[in-house]
Amino acid sequence: MRGSQHHAGADPRAATRRIPRPDAQETMPIAVPGRSSSGQRVTTLDALRGFALFGILLVNIPHVLEMPSEVDGVESPVRRALDLFVQFRFNVIFALLFGIGFGIFMRRAARKHPHPRLLLARRLAVLLPLGALHQLLHPGEYLLFYGVLGVVLLLPLSWAPRWVSLVVALLIPVSPVPGALVLGYALARYEIPQTLHARRKQLVVVFAVSAALSVPALLTQLHGPRDLGFALTTVVAGLCMATAYSSGLALLVRTRAGKPISAALEPLGRMALTNYVTATLLMVSVGRLIGLEGSDDWATMLVFAVGIIAVQVVWSRLWLARFRYGPLEWAWRCITWWDRQPIRAQAPAS
């Protein structure tokens, strides 16, 4: 890799053609978290990523370790609760955040580089081999899916007016995840996530409406078809509850009571890519070691999931005290900018 080399000259336009080395506070983990208009991180997005990681883990462990949902025709109440409150909820939030990250990255890259779509293409390209390798341990995982959707949908939409992205997001009928990815991208182009700090009233309205709609949607799913992959009732309930969860957490972390929650989730979310992949490594290795593969011990599964998240919260805090980015986030950043990026955290001013 090499950085761009430009020599100073008399042409005053030279500064606008330089490809500046991004500083430590830009394009942070998972395709650049949002910021306020003042340039500060919107840490709410980090907290949401950490929250989404936990919910996804609760779904992924039973899937990867092939835990049966029924034993002798009796369904586990834990599995049923996960189907109603977790499944098709947190993957929607995660996809939305991925889309937001790509949208913010594209806006910032356009101010820093003459070919921002090239950078976005590199960023997406990283997900393809990484997702393919991850598929070997976790069939059906999302990184490869996001990479493909980004190439097929987000890159072409980068040439279109931002309202087109919003329309496309609302018209994708196949699954809520592609729609959420494009919706997040569109919202970032409208700078909505970047200004969350100024949108408390709007968040309250969104939470109230989505929470109210979640009740009949959940009851409909409860008494509707059990085929989660194709049931419209599941999709509708998932969208309503994902919106309620994310807007509710965004409001909670702004309160005094929510500060400890935010403090735990933010480091987890800043290293979301690293934590997502390492969680798979832990569930495959440790999960099999403790006998969860093919097991119906759902109580142990819950303890195991909480344990993984607890370990990742601690190690994320320790890592980020010394480094600017998580390991995979740093590598992703280097490839995106095709330049070796600084990783050591800056020492506090004396």
XYZ file of C-alpha atoms in Angstrom:
350
model
C 0.000 0.000 0.000
C 1.146 3.529 -0.469
C -0.255 6.928 0.339
C -0.736 9.521 -2.339
C 2.332 11.696 -2.952
C 1.781 15.328 -3.906
C 4.296 18.163 -3.993
C 3.417 21.659 -2.938
C 3.276 24.102 -5.773
C 2.063 27.522 -6.682
C -1.327 26.271 -7.834
C -3.778 27.143 -5.003
C -6.057 24.360 -6.191
C -3.444 21.776 -5.251
C -4.792 21.605 -1.718
C -8.193 20.568 -2.991
C -6.643 17.749 -5.013
C -4.607 16.306 -2.165
C -5.773 13.092 -0.626
C -5.330 13.899 3.038
C -4.468 11.180 5.481
C -7.619 10.667 7.539
C -7.147 11.531 11.158
C -7.898 9.407 14.175
C -11.468 10.545 14.564
C -12.708 9.822 11.068
C -14.241 6.714 9.499
C -14.403 4.754 12.709
C -15.484 1.060 13.033
C -18.268 -0.448 10.938
C -18.152 1.932 8.054
C -17.769 5.106 10.065
C -20.086 5.819 12.945
C -22.173 8.952 12.851
C -21.177 12.316 14.166
C -22.863 15.508 15.068
C -22.540 18.476 12.804
C -19.806 19.731 15.117
C -17.629 16.758 14.225
C -18.086 14.851 17.498
C -18.957 11.172 17.448
C -22.601 10.266 17.784
C -21.884 7.654 20.413
C -25.517 6.579 20.322
C -24.722 4.751 17.083
C -21.903 2.884 18.816
C -24.259 1.911 21.637
C -26.836 0.710 19.120
C -24.208 -1.430 17.392
C -23.251 -3.021 20.694
C -26.915 -3.629 21.473
C -27.468 -5.201 18.062
C -24.439 -7.482 18.514
C -25.968 -8.986 21.644
C -29.318 -9.623 19.995
C -27.684 -11.185 16.938
C -25.573 -13.411 19.180
C -28.724 -14.787 20.831
C -29.919 -15.913 17.408
C -26.569 -17.030 16.005
C -25.528 -19.392 18.791
C -28.526 -21.750 18.363
C -28.187 -21.540 14.581
C -24.446 -22.262 14.391
C -24.532 -24.958 17.062
C -27.724 -26.506 15.629
C -29.660 -26.470 18.878
C -33.088 -28.095 18.437
C -36.096 -25.871 18.999
C -38.259 -28.809 20.081
C -37.658 -31.927 22.164
C -40.293 -34.656 21.959
C -42.609 -32.208 20.216
C -42.330 -29.592 22.981
C -40.830 -26.246 22.066
C -38.434 -24.573 24.434
C -39.964 -21.416 25.938
C -36.581 -19.701 25.523
C -36.597 -20.481 21.827
C -40.159 -19.225 21.518
C -39.260 -15.995 23.305
C -36.293 -15.498 20.977
C -38.551 -15.979 17.953
C -40.938 -13.339 19.250
C -38.566 -10.732 20.636
C -35.168 -11.220 18.975
C -35.380 -13.051 15.648
C -35.690 -10.666 12.673
C -35.343 -7.685 15.012
C -31.660 -7.179 15.657
C -30.450 -8.124 12.185
C -32.652 -5.296 10.896
C -30.986 -2.866 13.328
C -27.529 -4.117 12.342
C -28.301 -3.737 8.626
C -29.647 -0.221 9.208
C -26.448 0.726 11.036
C -24.296 -0.746 8.287
C -26.181 1.342 5.743
C -25.813 4.453 7.895
C -22.101 3.828 8.137
C -21.700 3.478 4.385
C -23.716 6.633 3.801
C -21.659 8.668 6.268
C -18.457 7.272 4.824
C -19.494 8.268 1.322
C -20.288 11.838 2.390
C -16.980 12.258 4.198
C -14.931 10.571 1.481
C -16.421 12.932 -1.116
C -14.892 15.861 0.808
C -11.487 14.182 1.115
C -10.844 12.249 -2.079
C -11.359 12.893 -5.804
C -12.770 9.383 -6.297
C -14.955 8.597 -3.267
C -16.779 5.762 -5.027
C -13.465 3.976 -5.472
C -13.011 4.089 -1.705
C -16.545 2.815 -1.151
C -15.922 0.016 -3.654
C -12.764 -1.003 -1.778
C -14.651 -0.890 1.507
C -17.361 -3.135 0.128
C -14.842 -5.432 -1.542
C -13.278 -6.238 1.837
C -16.572 -7.716 3.017
C -16.731 -10.223 0.160
C -13.720 -12.438 1.052
C -14.144 -11.799 4.776
C -17.802 -12.792 4.566
C -16.970 -15.834 2.425
C -14.447 -17.047 5.016
C -16.909 -16.330 7.810
C -19.509 -18.425 5.996
C -17.339 -21.500 6.580
C -17.971 -21.206 10.313
C -21.336 -19.491 10.185
C -23.420 -20.373 7.128
C -25.927 -17.653 6.311
C -24.041 -14.849 8.071
C -24.465 -11.241 6.947
C -21.064 -9.783 6.013
C -21.017 -11.385 2.577
C -24.641 -10.385 2.121
C -23.873 -6.751 2.983
C -20.942 -6.706 0.590
C -23.026 -8.019 -2.293
C -25.931 -5.685 -1.540
C -23.538 -2.770 -1.286
C -22.109 -3.452 -4.731
C -25.510 -4.113 -6.297
C -27.499 -1.359 -4.583
C -25.430 1.237 -2.735
C -22.773 1.927 -5.350
C -25.333 2.571 -8.123
C -27.424 4.676 -5.758
C -24.402 6.872 -5.020
C -24.917 8.440 -8.465
C -28.636 9.054 -7.858
C -30.276 11.874 -5.900
C -30.694 11.006 -2.252
C -34.470 10.800 -2.493
C -34.070 7.856 -4.881
C -32.287 5.897 -2.130
C -35.196 6.572 0.200
C -37.750 5.410 -2.365
C -35.774 2.256 -3.169
C -35.524 1.413 0.545
C -39.288 1.646 0.934
C -40.001 -0.383 -2.196
C -37.772 -3.412 -1.566
C -40.360 -6.090 -0.758
C -38.270 -9.257 -0.434
C -36.790 -8.912 3.029
C -36.477 -6.218 5.676
C -32.677 -6.523 5.748
C -31.909 -5.180 2.237
C -34.478 -2.469 2.807
C -32.902 -1.562 6.157
C -29.431 -1.373 4.588
C -30.608 1.027 1.878
C -32.739 2.985 4.345
C -29.742 3.545 6.586
C -27.738 4.710 3.579
C -30.523 7.123 2.620
C -30.894 8.491 6.159
C -27.170 9.202 6.301
C -27.379 11.095 3.013
C -30.065 13.255 4.640
C -27.749 13.636 7.691
C -30.396 12.370 10.095
C -28.197 9.961 12.129
C -25.452 12.605 12.282
C -27.844 14.970 14.075
C -29.439 12.569 16.559
C -28.404 14.841 19.408
C -30.899 17.440 18.174
C -33.787 15.058 17.463
C -35.126 14.065 20.875
C -38.728 15.030 20.119
C -38.665 13.125 16.857
C -37.207 10.073 18.606
C -39.992 10.222 21.191
C -42.622 10.228 18.441
C -40.928 7.389 16.557
C -40.644 5.322 19.725
C -44.252 5.935 20.773
C -45.673 5.051 17.354
C -43.469 1.991 16.791
C -44.040 0.676 20.308
C -47.812 1.060 19.891
C -47.709 -0.743 16.538
C -45.497 -3.486 17.970
C -48.232 -4.744 20.275
C -50.785 -5.804 17.623
C -47.959 -6.857 15.291
C -46.504 -9.150 17.955
C -49.914 -10.592 18.811
C -50.517 -11.259 15.129
C -47.189 -13.057 14.852
C -47.905 -15.012 18.017
C -51.053 -16.476 16.476
C -49.830 -16.448 12.868
C -47.768 -18.870 10.755
C -44.597 -20.243 12.338
C -42.542 -20.180 9.105
C -40.334 -17.263 10.121
C -38.597 -17.018 6.774
C -41.716 -16.214 4.771
C -44.398 -15.036 7.164
C -45.457 -11.451 6.533
C -46.562 -11.233 10.160
C -42.971 -11.869 11.267
C -41.581 -9.230 8.903
C -44.057 -6.578 10.060
C -43.520 -7.359 13.741
C -39.773 -7.338 13.186
C -39.780 -3.908 11.568
C -42.016 -2.404 14.248
C -40.036 -3.856 17.126
C -36.635 -3.064 15.602
C -37.745 0.561 15.322
C -39.033 0.578 18.895
C -35.859 -1.040 20.235
C -33.474 1.300 18.448
C -35.381 4.541 19.121
C -36.003 3.472 22.727
C -32.320 2.807 23.332
C -31.386 6.077 21.624
C -33.596 7.858 24.145
C -32.443 5.786 27.117
C -28.732 6.449 26.660
C -29.421 10.182 26.837
C -30.682 9.824 30.410
C -28.714 9.503 33.627
C -29.996 5.969 34.126
C -28.840 5.026 30.642
C -25.256 6.263 31.039
C -23.910 2.965 32.460
C -25.625 1.061 29.656
C -24.133 3.354 27.063
C -20.691 3.097 28.675
C -20.823 -0.689 28.342
C -22.230 -0.788 24.813
C -20.193 1.958 23.126
C -16.792 0.191 23.148
C -18.497 -2.986 22.002
C -20.036 -1.117 19.090
C -16.873 0.761 18.153
C -15.287 -2.624 17.503
C -18.411 -4.188 16.036
C -16.728 -5.904 13.079
C -14.013 -7.446 15.256
C -16.514 -8.468 17.907
C -18.946 -9.921 15.387
C -16.268 -12.190 13.893
C -14.629 -13.153 17.188
C -18.030 -14.025 18.651
C -18.366 -16.661 15.929
C -14.935 -18.047 16.787
C -15.931 -18.230 20.452
C -19.315 -19.826 19.837
C -17.824 -22.483 17.551
C -14.887 -23.362 19.806
C -16.077 -22.767 23.363
C -19.697 -23.599 22.546
C -18.715 -27.051 21.368
C -16.314 -27.479 24.261
C -19.096 -26.930 26.818
C -21.422 -29.264 24.945
C -23.913 -26.836 23.405
C -23.710 -28.289 19.887
C -26.958 -30.171 19.253
C -27.980 -29.540 22.868
C -31.362 -28.370 24.124
C -29.805 -26.642 27.131
C -31.178 -23.198 26.391
C -30.434 -21.839 29.859
C -26.725 -22.523 29.355
C -26.974 -20.912 25.921
C -28.231 -17.684 27.489
C -25.451 -17.695 30.079
C -22.924 -18.375 27.321
C -24.204 -15.441 25.242
C -24.042 -13.064 28.204
C -20.539 -14.340 28.957
C -19.308 -13.638 25.416
C -20.696 -10.119 25.484
C -19.239 -9.458 28.940
C -15.784 -10.576 27.804
C -16.037 -8.464 24.657
C -17.125 -5.376 26.603
C -14.080 -5.671 28.861
C -11.583 -6.406 26.121
C -13.004 -3.680 23.878
C -12.515 -1.093 26.628
C -8.971 -2.280 27.299
C -8.084 -2.345 23.603
C -9.511 1.084 22.830
C -7.634 2.573 25.772
C -4.435 1.898 23.788
C -5.562 1.801 20.170
C -7.737 3.963 17.953
C -9.495 1.099 16.167
C -10.233 -2.571 16.617
C -7.920 -4.960 14.726
C -10.299 -5.713 11.863
C -11.517 -2.124 11.746
C -7.931 -0.942 11.360
C -7.195 -3.421 8.553
C -10.464 -2.439 6.836
C -9.506 1.198 7.082
C -6.007 0.612 5.667
C -7.368 -1.236 2.637
C -10.079 1.345 2.072
C -7.614 4.235 1.960
C -4.827 2.069 0.493
C -2.452 3.479 3.058
C -1.157 2.262 6.401
C -3.159 4.085 9.033
C -1.961 4.971 12.541
C -3.458 2.682 15.155
C -1.936 3.756 18.444
C -4.141 5.973 20.594
C -2.831 9.477 21.052
C -1.444 10.184 24.483
C -3.471 12.774 26.433
C -2.031 16.253 26.432
C -0.025 17.050 29.569
